[in-house]
Amino acid sequence: MTDVSHQDVQVQFAAVMAELAAAERASGRPAGSVRLIAVSKTHPVDRIRPLLAAGHRLFGENRVKEAETKWPALRADYPDLELHLIGPLQSNKVKEAVALFDVIETVDRPKLAAALAAEMVRSGRRPRCLVQINIGSESQKAGVLPDAADDFIEACRTGWQLPIEGLMCIPPQDEDPTPHFGRLAEMARRHALPLLSMGMSGDYPRAIAAGATHVRVGTAIFGYRSG
Ligand SMILES: *Cc1c(COP(=O)(O)O)cnc(C)c1O
């Protein structure tokens, strides 16, 4: 799976969609209730086009700079595509991020929330936002700590007036993700937030069982990343 051809990208995408549908059924959830974010980071535009040609429109990138080199041309050809920022956002890249992304999944600190709010007012663009939760309280990981989440979510909504629609997390790597997914879902319910972005190539069926509305899948579609 180190270098998959374009046709393989479509084949692997179809396999992921089938597994996603099976996970929806197994969890008693309606067909189409979970959306697949194809995570195209590190992969060139010619690996992405086969998915667009096959009708897929939802993608995720983790770097603003890289996304800026790939997506304006793709958007010109496919104006209805939806692009999510799933990686850390520096305050000095907020202007570019607001201009390019439809959803920013990684709002996780006051300085960033304030910068996003100011840029949304300035530009008139309002990409929907998710708050990233450091659900395993890992010291090196981005995201708001669970203990601080309630206050931060509330401040984002009522203070900075950001269009917060959900929560996102990346559970600790060597732990069973299910309890972490469950706690994120509980937190979203408590705040009446409809979107839950959780689950990656290794654990998306379990995220769907726990209530994910968006799963972020890269490797299982595009193959392993070289970088
Ligand atoms: C890279 C990435 C993914 C996709 O991971 P895979 O294991 O390749 O499916 C999902 N979410 C985030 C935040 C990522 O950075």
GROMACS .gro file of N, CA and C in nm, residues 135-136 138 141 169-184 198-199 202-207 209-210:
model
   90
  135ILE      N    1  -0.884   1.488   2.431
  135ILE     CA    2  -0.973   1.401   2.508
  135ILE      C    3  -0.896   1.307   2.601
  136GLY      N    4  -0.771   1.276   2.567
  136GLY     CA    5  -0.690   1.191   2.655
  136GLY      C    6  -0.598   1.271   2.747
  138GLU      N    7  -0.342   1.450   2.689
  138GLU     CA    8  -0.201   1.421   2.660
  138GLU      C    9  -0.121   1.550   2.654
  141LYS      N   10  -0.030   1.701   2.303
  141LYS     CA   11  -0.132   1.706   2.199
  141LYS      C   12  -0.209   1.838   2.200
  169CYS      N   13  -1.187   1.524   1.805
  169CYS     CA   14  -1.079   1.473   1.890
  169CYS      C   15  -0.994   1.371   1.817
  170ILE      N   16  -0.873   1.352   1.869
  170ILE     CA   17  -0.783   1.244   1.828
  170ILE      C   18  -0.745   1.171   1.957
  171PRO      N   19  -0.802   1.053   1.980
  171PRO     CA   20  -0.774   0.982   2.106
  171PRO      C   21  -0.628   0.936   2.113
  172PRO      N   22  -0.579   0.907   2.235
  172PRO     CA   23  -0.442   0.856   2.251
  172PRO      C   24  -0.420   0.732   2.166
  173GLN      N   25  -0.298   0.721   2.111
  173GLN     CA   26  -0.272   0.616   2.013
  173GLN      C   27  -0.281   0.474   2.066
  174ASP      N   28  -0.230   0.450   2.186
  174ASP     CA   29  -0.221   0.310   2.230
  174ASP      C   30  -0.332   0.274   2.328
  175GLU      N   31  -0.444   0.343   2.322
  175GLU     CA   32  -0.554   0.310   2.412
  175GLU      C   33  -0.678   0.274   2.332
  176ASP      N   34  -0.768   0.199   2.395
  176ASP     CA   35  -0.898   0.174   2.335
  176ASP      C   36  -0.967   0.308   2.311
  177PRO      N   37  -0.998   0.343   2.187
  177PRO     CA   38  -1.057   0.475   2.161
  177PRO      C   39  -1.202   0.489   2.206
  178THR      N   40  -1.271   0.376   2.224
  178THR     CA   41  -1.416   0.383   2.246
  178THR      C   42  -1.456   0.470   2.366
  179PRO      N   43  -1.393   0.455   2.484
  179PRO     CA   44  -1.433   0.542   2.595
  179PRO      C   45  -1.408   0.689   2.565
  180HIS      N   46  -1.302   0.718   2.491
  180HIS     CA   47  -1.272   0.858   2.455
  180HIS      C   48  -1.379   0.912   2.360
  181PHE      N   49  -1.417   0.831   2.261
  181PHE     CA   50  -1.525   0.871   2.169
  181PHE      C   51  -1.653   0.896   2.248
  182GLY      N   52  -1.680   0.808   2.343
  182GLY     CA   53  -1.803   0.822   2.422
  182GLY      C   54  -1.805   0.952   2.502
  183ARG      N   55  -1.689   0.987   2.557
  183ARG     CA   56  -1.686   1.111   2.636
  183ARG      C   57  -1.699   1.235   2.548
  184LEU      N   58  -1.644   1.228   2.425
  184LEU     CA   59  -1.661   1.341   2.334
  184LEU      C   60  -1.808   1.356   2.294
  198MET      N   61  -1.473   1.239   1.464
  198MET     CA   62  -1.384   1.146   1.535
  198MET      C   63  -1.378   1.015   1.458
  199GLY      N   64  -1.262   0.952   1.465
  199GLY     CA   65  -1.238   0.828   1.393
  199GLY      C   66  -1.147   0.851   1.274
  202GLY      N   67  -0.775   0.370   1.141
  202GLY     CA   68  -0.767   0.254   1.229
  202GLY      C   69  -0.888   0.230   1.317
  203ASP      N   70  -0.976   0.330   1.329
  203ASP     CA   71  -1.082   0.314   1.429
  203ASP      C   72  -1.216   0.376   1.389
  204TYR      N   73  -1.234   0.407   1.260
  204TYR     CA   74  -1.358   0.479   1.226
  204TYR      C   75  -1.487   0.399   1.248
  205PRO      N   76  -1.487   0.263   1.231
  205PRO     CA   77  -1.612   0.194   1.264
  205PRO      C   78  -1.651   0.209   1.412
  206ARG      N   79  -1.550   0.211   1.500
  206ARG     CA   80  -1.580   0.229   1.642
  206ARG      C   81  -1.628   0.371   1.670
  207ALA      N   82  -1.574   0.468   1.598
  207ALA     CA   83  -1.622   0.606   1.614
  207ALA      C   84  -1.767   0.619   1.569
  209ALA      N   85  -1.990   0.380   1.577
  209ALA     CA   86  -2.071   0.317   1.682
  209ALA      C   87  -2.094   0.413   1.798
  210ALA      N   88  -1.997   0.503   1.822
  210ALA     CA   89  -2.006   0.597   1.934
  210ALA      C   90  -2.076   0.728   1.895
   0.00000   0.00000   0.00000
